[in-house]
mmCIF file of C-alpha atoms and ligand atoms in Angstrom:
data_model
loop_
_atom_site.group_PDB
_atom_site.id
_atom_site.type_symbol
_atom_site.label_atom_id
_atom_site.label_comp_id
_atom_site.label_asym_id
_atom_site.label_seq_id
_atom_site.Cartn_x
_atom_site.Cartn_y
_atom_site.Cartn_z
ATOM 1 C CA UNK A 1 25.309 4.691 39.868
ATOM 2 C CA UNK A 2 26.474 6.774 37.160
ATOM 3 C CA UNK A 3 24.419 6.944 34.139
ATOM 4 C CA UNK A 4 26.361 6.894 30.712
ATOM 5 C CA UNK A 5 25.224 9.242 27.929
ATOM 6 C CA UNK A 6 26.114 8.053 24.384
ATOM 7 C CA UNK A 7 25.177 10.036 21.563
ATOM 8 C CA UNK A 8 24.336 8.191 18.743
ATOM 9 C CA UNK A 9 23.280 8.957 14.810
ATOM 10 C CA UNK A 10 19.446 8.434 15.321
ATOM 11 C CA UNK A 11 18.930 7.544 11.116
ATOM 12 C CA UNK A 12 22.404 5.139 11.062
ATOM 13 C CA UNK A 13 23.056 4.442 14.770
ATOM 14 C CA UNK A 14 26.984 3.322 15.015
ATOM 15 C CA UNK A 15 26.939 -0.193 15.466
ATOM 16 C CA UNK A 16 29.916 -0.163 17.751
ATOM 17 C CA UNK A 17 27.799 1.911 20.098
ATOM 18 C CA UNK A 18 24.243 -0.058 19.757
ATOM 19 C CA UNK A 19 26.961 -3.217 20.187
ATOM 20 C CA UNK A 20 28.425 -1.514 24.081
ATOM 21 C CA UNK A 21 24.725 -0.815 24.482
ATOM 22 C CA UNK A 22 23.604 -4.305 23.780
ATOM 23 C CA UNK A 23 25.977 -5.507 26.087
ATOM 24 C CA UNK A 24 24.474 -3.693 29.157
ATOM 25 C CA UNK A 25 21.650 -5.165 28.842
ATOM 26 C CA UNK A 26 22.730 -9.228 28.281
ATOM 27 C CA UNK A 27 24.588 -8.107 31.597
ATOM 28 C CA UNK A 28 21.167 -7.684 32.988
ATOM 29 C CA UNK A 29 21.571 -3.467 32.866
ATOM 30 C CA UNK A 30 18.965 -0.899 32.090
ATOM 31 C CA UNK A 31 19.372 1.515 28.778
ATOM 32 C CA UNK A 32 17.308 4.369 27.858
ATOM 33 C CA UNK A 33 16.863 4.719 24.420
ATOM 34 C CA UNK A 34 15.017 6.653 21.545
ATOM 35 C CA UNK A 35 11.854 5.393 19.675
ATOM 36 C CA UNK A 36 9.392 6.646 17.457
ATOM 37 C CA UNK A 37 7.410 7.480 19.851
ATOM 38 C CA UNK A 38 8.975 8.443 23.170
ATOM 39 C CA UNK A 39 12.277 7.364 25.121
ATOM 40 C CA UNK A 40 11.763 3.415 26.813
ATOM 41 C CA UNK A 41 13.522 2.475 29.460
ATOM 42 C CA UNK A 42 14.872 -1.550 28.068
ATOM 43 C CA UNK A 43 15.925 -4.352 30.125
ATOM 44 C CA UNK A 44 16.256 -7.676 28.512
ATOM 45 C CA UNK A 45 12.445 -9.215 29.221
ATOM 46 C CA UNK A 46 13.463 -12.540 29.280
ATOM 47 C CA UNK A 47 15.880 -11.797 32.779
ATOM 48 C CA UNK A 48 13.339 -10.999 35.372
ATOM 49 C CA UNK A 49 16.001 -9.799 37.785
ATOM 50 C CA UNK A 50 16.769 -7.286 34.892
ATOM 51 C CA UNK A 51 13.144 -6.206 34.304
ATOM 52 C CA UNK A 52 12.664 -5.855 38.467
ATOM 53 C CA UNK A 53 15.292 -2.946 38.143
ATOM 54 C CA UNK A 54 12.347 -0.671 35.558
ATOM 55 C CA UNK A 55 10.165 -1.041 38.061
ATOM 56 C CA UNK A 56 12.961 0.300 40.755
ATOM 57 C CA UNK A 57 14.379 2.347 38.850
ATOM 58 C CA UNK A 58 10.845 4.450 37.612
ATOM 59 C CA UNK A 59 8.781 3.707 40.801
ATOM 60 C CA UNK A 60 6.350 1.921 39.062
ATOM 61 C CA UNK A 61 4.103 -0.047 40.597
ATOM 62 C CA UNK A 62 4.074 -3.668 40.708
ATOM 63 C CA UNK A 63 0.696 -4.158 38.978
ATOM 64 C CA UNK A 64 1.628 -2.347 35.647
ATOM 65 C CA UNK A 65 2.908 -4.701 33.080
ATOM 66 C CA UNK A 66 5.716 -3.997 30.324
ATOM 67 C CA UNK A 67 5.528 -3.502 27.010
ATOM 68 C CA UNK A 68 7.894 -6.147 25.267
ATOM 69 C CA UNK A 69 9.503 -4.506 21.982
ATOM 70 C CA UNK A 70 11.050 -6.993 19.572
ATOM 71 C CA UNK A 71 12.484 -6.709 15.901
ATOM 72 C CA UNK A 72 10.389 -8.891 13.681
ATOM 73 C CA UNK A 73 7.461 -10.806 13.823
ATOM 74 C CA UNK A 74 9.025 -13.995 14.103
ATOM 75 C CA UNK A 75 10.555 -12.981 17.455
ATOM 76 C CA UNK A 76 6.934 -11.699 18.507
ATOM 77 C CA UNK A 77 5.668 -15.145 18.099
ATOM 78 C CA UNK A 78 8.325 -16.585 20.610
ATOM 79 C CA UNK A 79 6.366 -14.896 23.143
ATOM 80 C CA UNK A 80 2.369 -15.393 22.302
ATOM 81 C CA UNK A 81 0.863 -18.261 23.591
ATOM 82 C CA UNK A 82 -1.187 -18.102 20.378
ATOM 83 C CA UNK A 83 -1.140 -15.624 16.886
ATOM 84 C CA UNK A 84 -4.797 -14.538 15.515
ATOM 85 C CA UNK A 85 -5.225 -13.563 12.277
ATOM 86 C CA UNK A 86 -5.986 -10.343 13.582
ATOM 87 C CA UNK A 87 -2.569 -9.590 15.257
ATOM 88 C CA UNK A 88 -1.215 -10.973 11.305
ATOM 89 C CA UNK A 89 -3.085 -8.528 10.015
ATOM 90 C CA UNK A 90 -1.878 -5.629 12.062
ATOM 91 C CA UNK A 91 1.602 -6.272 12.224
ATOM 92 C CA UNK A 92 1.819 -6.726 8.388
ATOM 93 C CA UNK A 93 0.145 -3.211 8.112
ATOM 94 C CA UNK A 94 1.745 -1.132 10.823
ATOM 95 C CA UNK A 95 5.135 -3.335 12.222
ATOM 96 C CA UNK A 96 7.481 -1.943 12.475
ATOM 97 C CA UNK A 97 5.669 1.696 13.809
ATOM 98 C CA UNK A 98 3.717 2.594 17.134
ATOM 99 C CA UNK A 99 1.350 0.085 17.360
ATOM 100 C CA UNK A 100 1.626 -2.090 20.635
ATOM 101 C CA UNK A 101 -0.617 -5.334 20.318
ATOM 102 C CA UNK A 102 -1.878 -7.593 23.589
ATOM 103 C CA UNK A 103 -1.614 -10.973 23.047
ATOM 104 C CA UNK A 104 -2.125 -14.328 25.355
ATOM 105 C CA UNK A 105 1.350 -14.838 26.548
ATOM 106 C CA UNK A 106 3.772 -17.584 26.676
ATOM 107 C CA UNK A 107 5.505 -18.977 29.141
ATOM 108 C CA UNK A 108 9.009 -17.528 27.757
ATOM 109 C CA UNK A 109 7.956 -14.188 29.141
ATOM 110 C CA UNK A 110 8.126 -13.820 32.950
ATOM 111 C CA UNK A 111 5.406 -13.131 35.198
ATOM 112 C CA UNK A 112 7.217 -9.777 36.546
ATOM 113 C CA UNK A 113 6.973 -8.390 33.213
ATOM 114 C CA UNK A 114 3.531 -8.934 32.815
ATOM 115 C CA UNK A 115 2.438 -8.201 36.160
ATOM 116 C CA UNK A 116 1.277 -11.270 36.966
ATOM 117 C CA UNK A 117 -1.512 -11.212 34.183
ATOM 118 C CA UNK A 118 -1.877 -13.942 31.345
ATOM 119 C CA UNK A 119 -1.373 -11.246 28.370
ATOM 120 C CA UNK A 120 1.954 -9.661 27.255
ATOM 121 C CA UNK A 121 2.101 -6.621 25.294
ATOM 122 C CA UNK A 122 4.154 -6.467 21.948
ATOM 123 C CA UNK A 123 5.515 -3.649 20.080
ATOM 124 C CA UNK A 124 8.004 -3.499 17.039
ATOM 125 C CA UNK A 125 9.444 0.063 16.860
ATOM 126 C CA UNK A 126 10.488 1.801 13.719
ATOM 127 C CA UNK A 127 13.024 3.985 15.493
ATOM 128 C CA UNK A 128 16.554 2.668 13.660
ATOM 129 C CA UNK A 129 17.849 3.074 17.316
ATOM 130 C CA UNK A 130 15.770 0.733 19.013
ATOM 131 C CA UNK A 131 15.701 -1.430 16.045
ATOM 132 C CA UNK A 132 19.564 -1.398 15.942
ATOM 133 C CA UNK A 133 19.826 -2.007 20.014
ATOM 134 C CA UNK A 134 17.385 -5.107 19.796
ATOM 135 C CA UNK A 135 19.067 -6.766 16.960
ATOM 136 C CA UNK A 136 21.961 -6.378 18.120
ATOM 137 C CA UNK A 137 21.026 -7.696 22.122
ATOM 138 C CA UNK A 138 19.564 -10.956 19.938
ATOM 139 C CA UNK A 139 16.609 -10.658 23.068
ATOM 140 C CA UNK A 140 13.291 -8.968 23.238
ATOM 141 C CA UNK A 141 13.639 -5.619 25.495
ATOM 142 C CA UNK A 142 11.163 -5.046 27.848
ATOM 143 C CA UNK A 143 10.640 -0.888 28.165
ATOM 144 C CA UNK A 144 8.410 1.330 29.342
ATOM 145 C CA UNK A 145 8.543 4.675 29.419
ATOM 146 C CA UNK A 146 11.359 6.702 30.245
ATOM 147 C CA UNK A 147 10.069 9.033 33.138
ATOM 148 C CA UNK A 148 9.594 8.553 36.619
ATOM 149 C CA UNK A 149 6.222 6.418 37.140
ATOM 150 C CA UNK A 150 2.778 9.349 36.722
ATOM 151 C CA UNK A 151 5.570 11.464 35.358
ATOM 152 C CA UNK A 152 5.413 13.640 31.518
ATOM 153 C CA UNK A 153 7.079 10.787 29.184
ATOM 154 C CA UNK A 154 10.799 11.308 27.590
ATOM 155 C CA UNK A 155 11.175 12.789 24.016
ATOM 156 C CA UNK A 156 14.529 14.062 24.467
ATOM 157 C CA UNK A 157 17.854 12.767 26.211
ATOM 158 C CA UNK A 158 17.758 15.699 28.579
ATOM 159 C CA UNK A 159 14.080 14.617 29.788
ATOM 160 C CA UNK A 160 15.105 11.004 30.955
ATOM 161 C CA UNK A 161 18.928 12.476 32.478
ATOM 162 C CA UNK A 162 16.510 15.103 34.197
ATOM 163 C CA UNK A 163 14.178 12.201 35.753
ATOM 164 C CA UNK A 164 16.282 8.804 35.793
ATOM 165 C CA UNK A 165 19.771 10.246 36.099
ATOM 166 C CA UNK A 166 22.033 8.069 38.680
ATOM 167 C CA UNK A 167 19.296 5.303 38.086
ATOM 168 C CA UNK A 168 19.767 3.266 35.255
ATOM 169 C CA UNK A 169 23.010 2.686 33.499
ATOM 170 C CA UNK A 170 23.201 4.403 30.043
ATOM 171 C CA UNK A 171 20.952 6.225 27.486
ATOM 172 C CA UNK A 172 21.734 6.485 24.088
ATOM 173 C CA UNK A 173 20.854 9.933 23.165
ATOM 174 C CA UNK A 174 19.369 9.958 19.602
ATOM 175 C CA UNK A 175 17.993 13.854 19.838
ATOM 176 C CA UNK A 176 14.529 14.622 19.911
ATOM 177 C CA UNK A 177 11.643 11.260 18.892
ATOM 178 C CA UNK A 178 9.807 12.127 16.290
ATOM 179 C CA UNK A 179 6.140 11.114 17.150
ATOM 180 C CA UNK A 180 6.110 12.702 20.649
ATOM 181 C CA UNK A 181 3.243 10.542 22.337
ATOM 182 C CA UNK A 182 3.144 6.845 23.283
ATOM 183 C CA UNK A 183 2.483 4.110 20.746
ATOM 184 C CA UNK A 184 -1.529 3.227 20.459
ATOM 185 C CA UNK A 185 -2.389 0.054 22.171
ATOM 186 C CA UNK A 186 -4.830 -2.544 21.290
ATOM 187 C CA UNK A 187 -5.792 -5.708 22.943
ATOM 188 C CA UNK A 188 -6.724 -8.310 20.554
ATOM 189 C CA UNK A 189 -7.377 -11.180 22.930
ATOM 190 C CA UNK A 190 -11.017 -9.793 22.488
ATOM 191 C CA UNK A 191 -13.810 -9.874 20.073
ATOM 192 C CA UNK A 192 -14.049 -7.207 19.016
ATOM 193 C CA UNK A 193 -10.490 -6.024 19.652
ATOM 194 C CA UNK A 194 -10.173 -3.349 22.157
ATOM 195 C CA UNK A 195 -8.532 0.171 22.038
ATOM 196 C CA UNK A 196 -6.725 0.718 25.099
ATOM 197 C CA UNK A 197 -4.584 3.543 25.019
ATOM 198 C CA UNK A 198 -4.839 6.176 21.885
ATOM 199 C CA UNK A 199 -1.608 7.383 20.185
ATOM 200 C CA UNK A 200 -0.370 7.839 16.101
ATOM 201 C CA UNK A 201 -2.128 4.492 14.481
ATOM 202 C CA UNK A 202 -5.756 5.815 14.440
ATOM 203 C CA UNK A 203 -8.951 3.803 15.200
ATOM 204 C CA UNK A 204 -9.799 4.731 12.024
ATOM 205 C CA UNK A 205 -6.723 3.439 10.422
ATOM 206 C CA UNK A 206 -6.963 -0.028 12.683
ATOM 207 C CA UNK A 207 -11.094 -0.459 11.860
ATOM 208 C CA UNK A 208 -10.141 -0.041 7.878
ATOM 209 C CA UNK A 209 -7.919 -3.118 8.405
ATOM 210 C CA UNK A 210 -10.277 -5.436 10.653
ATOM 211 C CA UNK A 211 -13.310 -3.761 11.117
ATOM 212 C CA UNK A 212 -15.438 -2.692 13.651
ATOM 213 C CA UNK A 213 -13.328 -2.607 17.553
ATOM 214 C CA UNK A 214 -14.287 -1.103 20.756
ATOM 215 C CA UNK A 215 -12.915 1.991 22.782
ATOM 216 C CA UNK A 216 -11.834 2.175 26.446
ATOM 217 C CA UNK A 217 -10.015 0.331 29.299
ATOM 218 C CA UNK A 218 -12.715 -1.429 31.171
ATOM 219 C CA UNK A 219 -14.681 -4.130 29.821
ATOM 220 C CA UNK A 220 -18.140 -4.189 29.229
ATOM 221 C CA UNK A 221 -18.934 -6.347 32.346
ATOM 222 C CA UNK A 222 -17.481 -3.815 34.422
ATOM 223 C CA UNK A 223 -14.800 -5.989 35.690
ATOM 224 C CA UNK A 224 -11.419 -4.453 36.839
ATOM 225 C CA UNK A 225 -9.260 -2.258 33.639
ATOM 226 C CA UNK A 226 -7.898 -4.243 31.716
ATOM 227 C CA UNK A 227 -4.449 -2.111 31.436
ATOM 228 C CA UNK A 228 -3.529 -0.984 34.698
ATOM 229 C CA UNK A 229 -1.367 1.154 33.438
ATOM 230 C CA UNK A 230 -4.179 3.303 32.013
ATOM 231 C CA UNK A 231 -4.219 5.192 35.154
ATOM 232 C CA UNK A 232 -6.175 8.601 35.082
ATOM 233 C CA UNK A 233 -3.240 10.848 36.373
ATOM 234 C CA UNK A 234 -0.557 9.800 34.563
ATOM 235 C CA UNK A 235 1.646 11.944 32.307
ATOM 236 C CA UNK A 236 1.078 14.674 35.297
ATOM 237 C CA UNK A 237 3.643 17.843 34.860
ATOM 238 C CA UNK A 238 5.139 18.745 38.905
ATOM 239 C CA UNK A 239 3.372 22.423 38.183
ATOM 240 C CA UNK A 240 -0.455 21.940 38.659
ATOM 241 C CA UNK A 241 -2.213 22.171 34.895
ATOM 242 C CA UNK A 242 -5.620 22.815 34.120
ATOM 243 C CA UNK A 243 -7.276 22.651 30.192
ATOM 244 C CA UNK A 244 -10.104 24.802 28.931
ATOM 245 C CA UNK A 245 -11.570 26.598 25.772
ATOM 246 C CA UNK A 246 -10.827 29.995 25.502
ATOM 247 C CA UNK A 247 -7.613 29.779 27.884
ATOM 248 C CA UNK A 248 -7.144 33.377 27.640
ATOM 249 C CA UNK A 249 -9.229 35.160 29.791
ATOM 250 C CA UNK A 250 -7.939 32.707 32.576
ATOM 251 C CA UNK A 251 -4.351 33.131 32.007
ATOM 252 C CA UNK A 252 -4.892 36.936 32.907
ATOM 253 C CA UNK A 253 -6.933 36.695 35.719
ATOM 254 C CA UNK A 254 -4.095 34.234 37.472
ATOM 255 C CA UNK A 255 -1.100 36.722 36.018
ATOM 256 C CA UNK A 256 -2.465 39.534 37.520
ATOM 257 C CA UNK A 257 -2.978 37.776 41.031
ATOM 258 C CA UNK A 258 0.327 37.167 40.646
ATOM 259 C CA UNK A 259 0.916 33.923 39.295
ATOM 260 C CA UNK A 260 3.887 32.394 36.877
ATOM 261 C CA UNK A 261 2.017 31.249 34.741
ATOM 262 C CA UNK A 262 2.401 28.871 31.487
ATOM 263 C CA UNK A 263 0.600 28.990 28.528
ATOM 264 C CA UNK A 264 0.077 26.148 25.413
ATOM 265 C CA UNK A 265 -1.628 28.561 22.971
ATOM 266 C CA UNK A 266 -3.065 27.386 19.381
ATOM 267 C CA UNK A 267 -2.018 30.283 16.964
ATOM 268 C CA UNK A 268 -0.051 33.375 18.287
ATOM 269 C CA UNK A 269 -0.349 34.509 21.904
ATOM 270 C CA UNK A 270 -1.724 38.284 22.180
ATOM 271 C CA UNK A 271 0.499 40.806 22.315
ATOM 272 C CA UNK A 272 0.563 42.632 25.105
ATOM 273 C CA UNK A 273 2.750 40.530 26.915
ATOM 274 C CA UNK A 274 1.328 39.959 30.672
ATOM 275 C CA UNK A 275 3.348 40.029 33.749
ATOM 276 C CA UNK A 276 4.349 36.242 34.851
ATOM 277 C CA UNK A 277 3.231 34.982 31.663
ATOM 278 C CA UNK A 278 5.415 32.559 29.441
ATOM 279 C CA UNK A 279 3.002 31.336 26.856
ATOM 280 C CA UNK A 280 4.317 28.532 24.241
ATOM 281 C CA UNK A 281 3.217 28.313 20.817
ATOM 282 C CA UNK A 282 1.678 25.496 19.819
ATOM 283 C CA UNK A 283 1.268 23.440 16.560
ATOM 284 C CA UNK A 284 -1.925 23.834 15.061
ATOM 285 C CA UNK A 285 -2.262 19.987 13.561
ATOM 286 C CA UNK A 286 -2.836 16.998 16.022
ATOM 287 C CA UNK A 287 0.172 15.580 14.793
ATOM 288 C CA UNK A 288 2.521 18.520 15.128
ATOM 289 C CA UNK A 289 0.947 19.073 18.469
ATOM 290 C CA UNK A 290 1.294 15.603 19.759
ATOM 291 C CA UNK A 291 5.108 15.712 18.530
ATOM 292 C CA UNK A 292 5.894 18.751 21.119
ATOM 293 C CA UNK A 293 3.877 18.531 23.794
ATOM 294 C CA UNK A 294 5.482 16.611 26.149
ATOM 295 C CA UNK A 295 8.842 18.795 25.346
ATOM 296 C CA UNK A 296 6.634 21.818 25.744
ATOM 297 C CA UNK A 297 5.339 20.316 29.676
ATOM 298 C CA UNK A 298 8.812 19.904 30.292
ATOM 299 C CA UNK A 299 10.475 23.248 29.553
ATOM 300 C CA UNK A 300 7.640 25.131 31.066
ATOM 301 C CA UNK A 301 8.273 22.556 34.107
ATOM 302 C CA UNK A 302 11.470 23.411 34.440
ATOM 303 C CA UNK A 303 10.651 27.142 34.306
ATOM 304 C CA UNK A 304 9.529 26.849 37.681
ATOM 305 C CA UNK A 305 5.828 27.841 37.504
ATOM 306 C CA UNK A 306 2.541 28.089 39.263
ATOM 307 C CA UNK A 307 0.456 26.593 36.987
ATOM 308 C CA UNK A 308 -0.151 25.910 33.215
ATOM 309 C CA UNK A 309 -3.023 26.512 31.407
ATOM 310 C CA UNK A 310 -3.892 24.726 28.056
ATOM 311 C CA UNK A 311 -6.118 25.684 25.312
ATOM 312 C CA UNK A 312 -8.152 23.040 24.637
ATOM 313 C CA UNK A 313 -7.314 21.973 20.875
ATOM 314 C CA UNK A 314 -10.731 21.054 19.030
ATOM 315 C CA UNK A 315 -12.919 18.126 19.908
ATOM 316 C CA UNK A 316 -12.272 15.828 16.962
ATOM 317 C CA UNK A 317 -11.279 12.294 16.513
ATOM 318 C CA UNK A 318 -8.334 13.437 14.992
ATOM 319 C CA UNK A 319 -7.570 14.954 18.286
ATOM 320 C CA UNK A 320 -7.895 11.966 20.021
ATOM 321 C CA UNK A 321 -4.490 11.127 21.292
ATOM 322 C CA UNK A 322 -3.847 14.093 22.410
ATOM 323 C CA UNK A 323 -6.740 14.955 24.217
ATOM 324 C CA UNK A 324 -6.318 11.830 26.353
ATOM 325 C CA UNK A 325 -3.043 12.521 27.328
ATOM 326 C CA UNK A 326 -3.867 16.080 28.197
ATOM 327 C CA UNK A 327 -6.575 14.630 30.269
ATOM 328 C CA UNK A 328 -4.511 12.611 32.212
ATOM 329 C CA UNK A 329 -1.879 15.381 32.736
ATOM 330 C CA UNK A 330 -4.403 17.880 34.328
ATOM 331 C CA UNK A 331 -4.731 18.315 37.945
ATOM 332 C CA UNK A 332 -8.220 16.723 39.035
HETATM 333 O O1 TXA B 401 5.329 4.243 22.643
HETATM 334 C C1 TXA B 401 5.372 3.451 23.599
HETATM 335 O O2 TXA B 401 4.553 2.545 23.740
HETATM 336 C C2 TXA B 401 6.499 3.630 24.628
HETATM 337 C C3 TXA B 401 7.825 3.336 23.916
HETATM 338 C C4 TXA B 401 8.983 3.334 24.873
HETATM 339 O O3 TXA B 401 7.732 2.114 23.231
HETATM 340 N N1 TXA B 401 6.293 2.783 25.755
HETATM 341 C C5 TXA B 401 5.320 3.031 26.677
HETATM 342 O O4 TXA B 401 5.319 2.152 27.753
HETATM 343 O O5 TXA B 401 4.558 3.955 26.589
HETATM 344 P P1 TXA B 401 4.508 2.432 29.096
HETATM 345 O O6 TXA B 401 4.863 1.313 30.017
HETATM 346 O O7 TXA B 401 4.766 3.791 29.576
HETATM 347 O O8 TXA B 401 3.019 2.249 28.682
HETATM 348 C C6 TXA B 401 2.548 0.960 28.341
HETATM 349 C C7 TXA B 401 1.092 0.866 28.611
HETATM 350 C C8 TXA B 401 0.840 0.923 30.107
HETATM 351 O O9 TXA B 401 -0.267 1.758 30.316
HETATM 352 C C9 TXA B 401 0.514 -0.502 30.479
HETATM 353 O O10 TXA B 401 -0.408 -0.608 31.530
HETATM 354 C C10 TXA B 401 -0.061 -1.047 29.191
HETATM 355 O O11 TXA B 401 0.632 -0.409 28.158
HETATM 356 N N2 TXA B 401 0.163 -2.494 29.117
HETATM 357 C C11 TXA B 401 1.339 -3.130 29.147
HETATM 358 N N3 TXA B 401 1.142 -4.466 29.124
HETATM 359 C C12 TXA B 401 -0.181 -4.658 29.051
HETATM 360 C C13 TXA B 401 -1.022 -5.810 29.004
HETATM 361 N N4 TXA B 401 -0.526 -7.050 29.010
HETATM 362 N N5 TXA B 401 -2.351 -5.625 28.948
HETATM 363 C C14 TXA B 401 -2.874 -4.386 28.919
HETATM 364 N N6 TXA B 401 -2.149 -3.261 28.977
HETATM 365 C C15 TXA B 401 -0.813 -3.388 29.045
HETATM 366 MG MG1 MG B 402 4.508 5.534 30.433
#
């Protein structure tokens, strides 16, 4: 298959483009497309046969369920077998932006998209691309991701050619996504409402809103996760990566055995430049950080490396996104 690569205006997408893009997927096709958060890879969620191809397509397994991005609340409620006040609540406050909500689900969503479970997971992106491509495909757009499955996620066009190229049929390229890390996702099927995954809509920001909610992927009973998906390896670089405080006397001790070795610094690396060494810069504030790191994993990927070391930004809640995802990138 040969992927298409349309470049698109990512503030006033051409609507002659979003319209050939729309098409592709009413025809059941796969398009890669920018959000404010990462690249997703959409099918039409309502076309099962369409949403099988993700899973081909990324290698993901079965057992992780979609995220189902629509444009408006109304079409949100199409797919909820019921609406709490709570999921109101949110959606007035942070739709459309990176919050992804889990809801009971209705029988309009397939079973493949949800992996089988009774919950469906809704998010309403701000991006004016992925806005633009829903609208215009008049269905809700199942997409994940745009990386190969336990793979660094997509900011840029040039990340999802480099892992899905030849597997899915186009990707509007709309540059660089602004927020860099996956949307936060919260499962409000429970009481209290539960934080699943991290990302740019804070606890702090959610609790203000509808108080007190709990943090983590398992519930308290100890039954299975409750978002497969939350796997611990998951946005794992090909080049093995380790984290740690005070990076720097490690990053010499593996340059001068030899090693390529790359480097996420906070503030300016040291001068004398090191043998092997190819240390990145990195943004001082979470949300600067958050916004290149998966850009950063990828160049230094690409490099062809050893390892990468990161300096571990500081333990605060602020932090929080990132720290997870840096987690789940290092090699156990
Ligand atoms: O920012 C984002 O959310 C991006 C962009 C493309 O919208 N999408 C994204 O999708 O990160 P994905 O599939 O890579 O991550 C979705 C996460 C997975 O960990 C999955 O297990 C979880 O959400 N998830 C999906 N449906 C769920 C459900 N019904 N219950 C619990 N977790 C669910
Ligand atoms: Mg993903």
């Amino acid at each position: 298959m040969k992927t298409e690569v349309v470049v698109v205006d990512p503030l006033r997408p051409e609507a002659d483009l979003l319209a050939r893009a729309a098409d592709v997927l009413r025809r059941g096709g796969l398009v890669a497309f920018p959000t404010e958060t990462v690249y997703g890879l959409g099918a039409n969620a309502l076309d099962e046969a369409a949403a099988a191809r993700i899973f081909a397509a990324k290698g993901r397994p079965a057992g992780n369920p979609l995220i189902v991005h629509v444009a408006t609340v109304d079409q949100a409620r199409q797919l909820v077998a019921s609406w709490p006040a709570a999921a109101e609540r949110l959606a007035a406050r942070f739709w459309p932006g990176p919050l992804t909500l889990v809801l009971p689900k209705s029988r309009a969503v397939p079973d493949l998209v949800t992996a089988g479970g009774p919950t469906v997971a809704l998010r309403c992106p701000a991006h004016a691309v992925a806005r633009g491509l829903i609208e215009a495909a008049a269905v809700p757009v199942a997409a994940p991701s745009a990386n190969v499955s336990t793979r660094v996620s997509a900011t840029r066009a040039e990340h999802v050619l480099r892992g899905l190229g030849g597997r899915i049929d186009m990707l509007l390229d709309g540059g660089p996504t602004p927020g860099g890390l996956e949307s936060t996702v919260l499962d409000v099927t429970t009481a209290p409402p539960r934080l699943l995954r991290p990302g740019l809509v804070s606890r702090r920001d959610i609790e203000a809103l509808i108080g007190p909610i709990e943090v983590g992927s398992c519930s308290p009973s100890g039954a299975p996760a409750r978002s497969p998906g939350m796997l611990e390896r998951h946005y794992a670089p090909s080049v093995p990566l380790e984290c740690l405080e005070g990076s720097w006397q490690r990053v010499k001790e593996l340059c001068l055995a030899g090693m390529r070795v790359g480097w996420l610094t906070l503030g300016s690396a040291p001068e004398d430049g090191l043998s092997g060494l190819f240390a990145v810069e990195m943004p001082p504030d979470p949300a600067g950080y958050g916004s290149q790191l998966y850009a950063a994993l990828h160049s230094l990927e690409a490099i062809g490396l050893d390892r990468i070391v990161v300096e571990l930004p500081p333990r605060e809640e602020a932090w929080l996104a990132v720290h997870d995802r840096l987690r789940r990138s290092a090699t156990p």
